[in-house]
Amino acid sequence: MAPEDKAAALLTIQQEIGDCTRCPLAYAGRNKIVFADGDPNAKLMFVGEGPGADEDKTGLPFVGKAGQLLNNMIGAMGLKREQVYIANIVKCRPPGNRVPEPIEANTCSPFLLQQIDVVQPQVIVALGATAAKNLLAMNSSLGDLRGRFYEFKPAGSDSSWHGARLAVTYHPAYLLRDPRQKSETWKDLQMVMKYLGIEPPKKAAE
């Protein structure tokens, strides 16, 4: 797909979602559907679990405290938020920020896969265990899933989509609770940077 056509294709997906009532989250106090944010032509895509309270108010992913940390992580890589693409497993806030139920994640999954198909990132970073397990269709622990690349193969697909690779790291919200894992997250991001040929800023490298 031509780069200039990607934004229009993503808008079509967003319009198809509409004022979605396909799963129980539509009736659980949702304020706004959180579609995505960032560059439709991004080489790097981040996928989190689901919107929180701040995201539910604004309609944008990762704008609260976890979002500020994600912005810092992106900056440490030598990139800007506007240069990546950010989405979630589900597009509506689960009550109390609980983990999305399978029916909720499965209902949203086709739209997320359409977004990935349009953006065609070189690398997808799954933020946290929920994103990793849903994207990889694996039930391993986050610790077991980290530290390597996976071919991104949606369920039922025999080949990786557009050659996309998937990496797994900690969710920024988890890092706010346990800052000790920031060094491990940086290792994951450095692996991604090396694959994409991104040179880190000197300050981040030091």
Short mmCIF file of C-alpha atoms in Angstrom, two decimals, residues 6-197:
data_model
loop_
_atom_site.label_atom_id
_atom_site.label_comp_id
_atom_site.label_asym_id
_atom_site.label_seq_id
_atom_site.Cartn_x
_atom_site.Cartn_y
_atom_site.Cartn_z
CA LYS A 6 -2.43 4.39 4.67
CA ALA A 7 -4.03 7.23 6.63
CA ALA A 8 -7.20 6.91 4.55
CA ALA A 9 -7.25 3.13 5.04
CA LEU A 10 -6.92 3.53 8.81
CA LEU A 11 -9.74 6.07 8.82
CA THR A 12 -11.92 3.54 7.01
CA ILE A 13 -11.22 0.97 9.75
CA GLN A 14 -12.05 3.55 12.43
CA GLN A 15 -15.31 4.37 10.68
CA GLU A 16 -16.15 0.67 10.45
CA ILE A 17 -15.70 0.36 14.21
CA GLY A 18 -18.05 3.31 14.65
CA ASP A 19 -19.77 3.62 18.03
CA CYS A 20 -18.99 -0.02 18.68
CA THR A 21 -21.39 -2.20 20.66
CA ARG A 22 -19.92 -5.56 19.61
CA CYS A 23 -18.74 -6.66 23.08
CA PRO A 24 -19.65 -6.09 26.76
CA LEU A 25 -17.13 -3.23 27.16
CA ALA A 26 -19.53 -0.97 25.25
CA TYR A 27 -21.94 -1.23 28.21
CA ALA A 28 -19.38 -1.08 31.01
CA GLY A 29 -19.03 2.68 31.35
CA ARG A 30 -16.97 3.41 28.27
CA ASN A 31 -16.62 7.07 27.41
CA LYS A 32 -14.54 7.09 24.22
CA ILE A 33 -13.25 4.42 21.86
CA VAL A 34 -9.44 4.60 21.73
CA PHE A 35 -8.42 3.75 18.18
CA ALA A 36 -4.67 4.51 17.93
CA ASP A 37 -2.11 7.29 17.65
CA GLY A 38 0.99 7.95 15.60
CA ASP A 39 2.46 7.62 12.13
CA PRO A 40 0.56 5.39 9.66
CA ASN A 41 3.91 4.74 7.96
CA ALA A 42 5.81 3.84 11.14
CA LYS A 43 8.46 1.13 11.13
CA LEU A 44 7.83 0.54 14.85
CA MET A 45 4.49 -0.20 16.49
CA PHE A 46 3.67 -0.53 20.18
CA VAL A 47 0.66 -2.53 21.34
CA GLY A 48 -0.57 -2.31 24.92
CA GLU A 49 -3.39 -3.95 26.84
CA GLY A 50 -6.22 -1.44 26.84
CA PRO A 51 -7.18 2.15 27.63
CA GLY A 52 -7.16 3.52 31.16
CA ALA A 53 -9.09 6.42 32.65
CA ASP A 54 -7.05 9.15 30.96
CA GLU A 55 -7.26 7.41 27.61
CA ASP A 56 -11.01 6.89 28.00
CA LYS A 57 -11.40 10.65 28.48
CA THR A 58 -9.20 11.76 25.57
CA GLY A 59 -9.71 8.96 23.04
CA LEU A 60 -5.94 8.58 22.64
CA PRO A 61 -3.75 5.66 23.82
CA PHE A 62 -1.04 6.06 26.45
CA VAL A 63 -1.63 9.64 27.61
CA GLY A 64 -1.60 9.07 31.39
CA LYS A 65 1.40 8.39 33.62
CA ALA A 66 2.17 5.14 31.79
CA GLY A 67 1.95 7.05 28.53
CA GLN A 68 4.43 9.64 29.76
CA LEU A 69 6.84 6.84 30.57
CA LEU A 70 6.27 5.28 27.15
CA ASN A 71 7.07 8.65 25.58
CA ASN A 72 10.32 8.68 27.57
CA MET A 73 11.11 5.15 26.39
CA ILE A 74 10.52 6.17 22.79
CA GLY A 75 12.69 9.25 23.30
CA ALA A 76 15.49 7.14 24.78
CA MET A 77 15.47 5.18 21.52
CA GLY A 78 16.11 8.39 19.60
CA LEU A 79 12.58 8.61 18.26
CA LYS A 80 9.54 10.79 18.80
CA ARG A 81 6.04 9.59 19.60
CA GLU A 82 4.92 10.98 16.25
CA GLN A 83 7.29 8.55 14.49
CA VAL A 84 5.77 5.35 15.89
CA TYR A 85 2.28 3.84 15.88
CA ILE A 86 0.52 3.03 19.16
CA ALA A 87 -2.55 0.84 19.72
CA ASN A 88 -4.04 -1.58 22.25
CA ILE A 89 -5.48 -5.09 22.33
CA VAL A 90 -8.90 -3.62 23.16
CA LYS A 91 -10.14 -0.17 22.22
CA CYS A 92 -12.47 0.39 25.19
CA ARG A 93 -11.53 0.71 28.84
CA PRO A 94 -12.21 -2.43 30.90
CA PRO A 95 -13.89 -1.55 34.22
CA GLY A 96 -11.32 -0.83 36.91
CA ASN A 97 -8.55 -1.39 34.35
CA ARG A 98 -8.98 -5.14 34.68
CA VAL A 99 -7.48 -7.53 32.13
CA PRO A 100 -9.70 -7.79 29.03
CA GLU A 101 -11.85 -10.92 28.87
CA PRO A 102 -11.23 -13.28 25.92
CA ILE A 103 -14.52 -12.32 24.27
CA GLU A 104 -13.49 -8.65 24.44
CA ALA A 105 -10.00 -9.20 23.07
CA ASN A 106 -11.26 -11.54 20.36
CA THR A 107 -13.92 -9.04 19.28
CA CYS A 108 -11.33 -6.27 18.90
CA SER A 109 -8.66 -8.48 17.34
CA PRO A 110 -9.80 -8.22 13.69
CA PHE A 111 -9.59 -4.44 13.82
CA LEU A 112 -6.12 -4.48 15.36
CA LEU A 113 -4.96 -6.94 12.71
CA GLN A 114 -6.36 -4.63 10.02
CA GLN A 115 -4.40 -1.74 11.54
CA ILE A 116 -1.20 -3.80 11.52
CA ASP A 117 -1.90 -4.86 7.94
CA VAL A 118 -2.18 -1.23 6.86
CA VAL A 119 0.77 0.19 8.82
CA GLN A 120 3.03 -2.79 8.01
CA PRO A 121 5.56 -2.09 10.78
CA GLN A 122 8.92 -3.82 10.67
CA VAL A 123 8.73 -4.44 14.43
CA ILE A 124 5.80 -4.72 16.82
CA VAL A 125 6.57 -4.35 20.53
CA ALA A 126 4.04 -6.04 22.79
CA LEU A 127 3.83 -4.09 26.04
CA GLY A 128 3.03 -6.46 28.87
CA ALA A 129 1.79 -10.02 29.21
CA THR A 130 -1.77 -9.43 27.96
CA ALA A 131 -0.58 -7.89 24.68
CA ALA A 132 2.09 -10.56 24.24
CA LYS A 133 -0.23 -13.50 24.88
CA ASN A 134 -2.91 -12.15 22.56
CA LEU A 135 -0.57 -11.29 19.70
CA LEU A 136 1.44 -14.50 19.95
CA ALA A 137 -1.41 -16.81 20.97
CA MET A 138 0.94 -18.18 23.63
CA ASN A 139 0.36 -18.56 27.35
CA SER A 140 3.98 -18.36 28.51
CA SER A 141 5.11 -15.92 31.19
CA LEU A 142 6.44 -12.50 30.21
CA GLY A 143 9.88 -13.50 31.42
CA ASP A 144 9.92 -16.50 29.11
CA LEU A 145 8.70 -14.46 26.12
CA ARG A 146 11.23 -11.63 26.41
CA GLY A 147 14.67 -11.44 24.87
CA ARG A 148 14.01 -12.66 21.33
CA PHE A 149 12.10 -11.86 18.15
CA TYR A 150 9.09 -13.76 16.90
CA GLU A 151 7.65 -13.86 13.42
CA PHE A 152 4.30 -12.16 13.66
CA LYS A 153 1.82 -14.76 12.48
CA PRO A 154 -1.83 -14.05 13.27
CA ALA A 155 -3.91 -17.10 14.13
CA GLY A 156 -4.69 -19.04 10.98
CA SER A 157 -1.89 -17.44 8.98
CA ASP A 158 0.86 -19.63 7.55
CA SER A 159 3.39 -16.86 7.01
CA SER A 160 4.53 -13.74 8.82
CA TRP A 161 2.77 -10.56 7.80
CA HIS A 162 4.99 -8.36 5.67
CA GLY A 163 8.03 -9.80 7.42
CA ALA A 164 7.05 -8.19 10.71
CA ARG A 165 8.94 -9.20 13.85
CA LEU A 166 7.47 -9.05 17.33
CA ALA A 167 9.32 -8.34 20.57
CA VAL A 168 7.98 -8.46 24.12
CA THR A 169 8.75 -6.17 27.02
CA TYR A 170 7.22 -4.84 30.23
CA HIS A 171 4.19 -2.54 30.18
CA PRO A 172 5.02 1.02 31.29
CA ALA A 173 2.35 0.78 34.01
CA TYR A 174 4.23 -2.19 35.46
CA LEU A 175 7.48 -0.23 35.34
CA LEU A 176 5.85 2.52 37.38
CA ARG A 177 5.15 -0.10 40.06
CA ASP A 178 8.54 -1.81 39.76
CA PRO A 179 11.19 0.59 38.39
CA ARG A 180 13.84 -2.11 38.88
CA GLN A 181 12.72 -3.65 35.58
CA LYS A 182 13.53 -0.51 33.57
CA SER A 183 17.03 -1.80 32.85
CA GLU A 184 15.59 -5.03 31.48
CA THR A 185 13.13 -3.08 29.35
CA TRP A 186 16.01 -1.02 27.97
CA LYS A 187 17.70 -4.25 26.89
CA ASP A 188 14.56 -5.20 24.98
CA LEU A 189 14.39 -1.81 23.32
CA GLN A 190 18.07 -1.96 22.40
CA MET A 191 17.40 -5.28 20.65
CA VAL A 192 14.67 -3.56 18.65
CA MET A 193 16.90 -0.59 17.85
CA LYS A 194 19.66 -2.84 16.59
CA TYR A 195 17.23 -4.66 14.31
CA LEU A 196 15.88 -1.37 12.93
CA GLY A 197 19.34 0.21 12.63
#
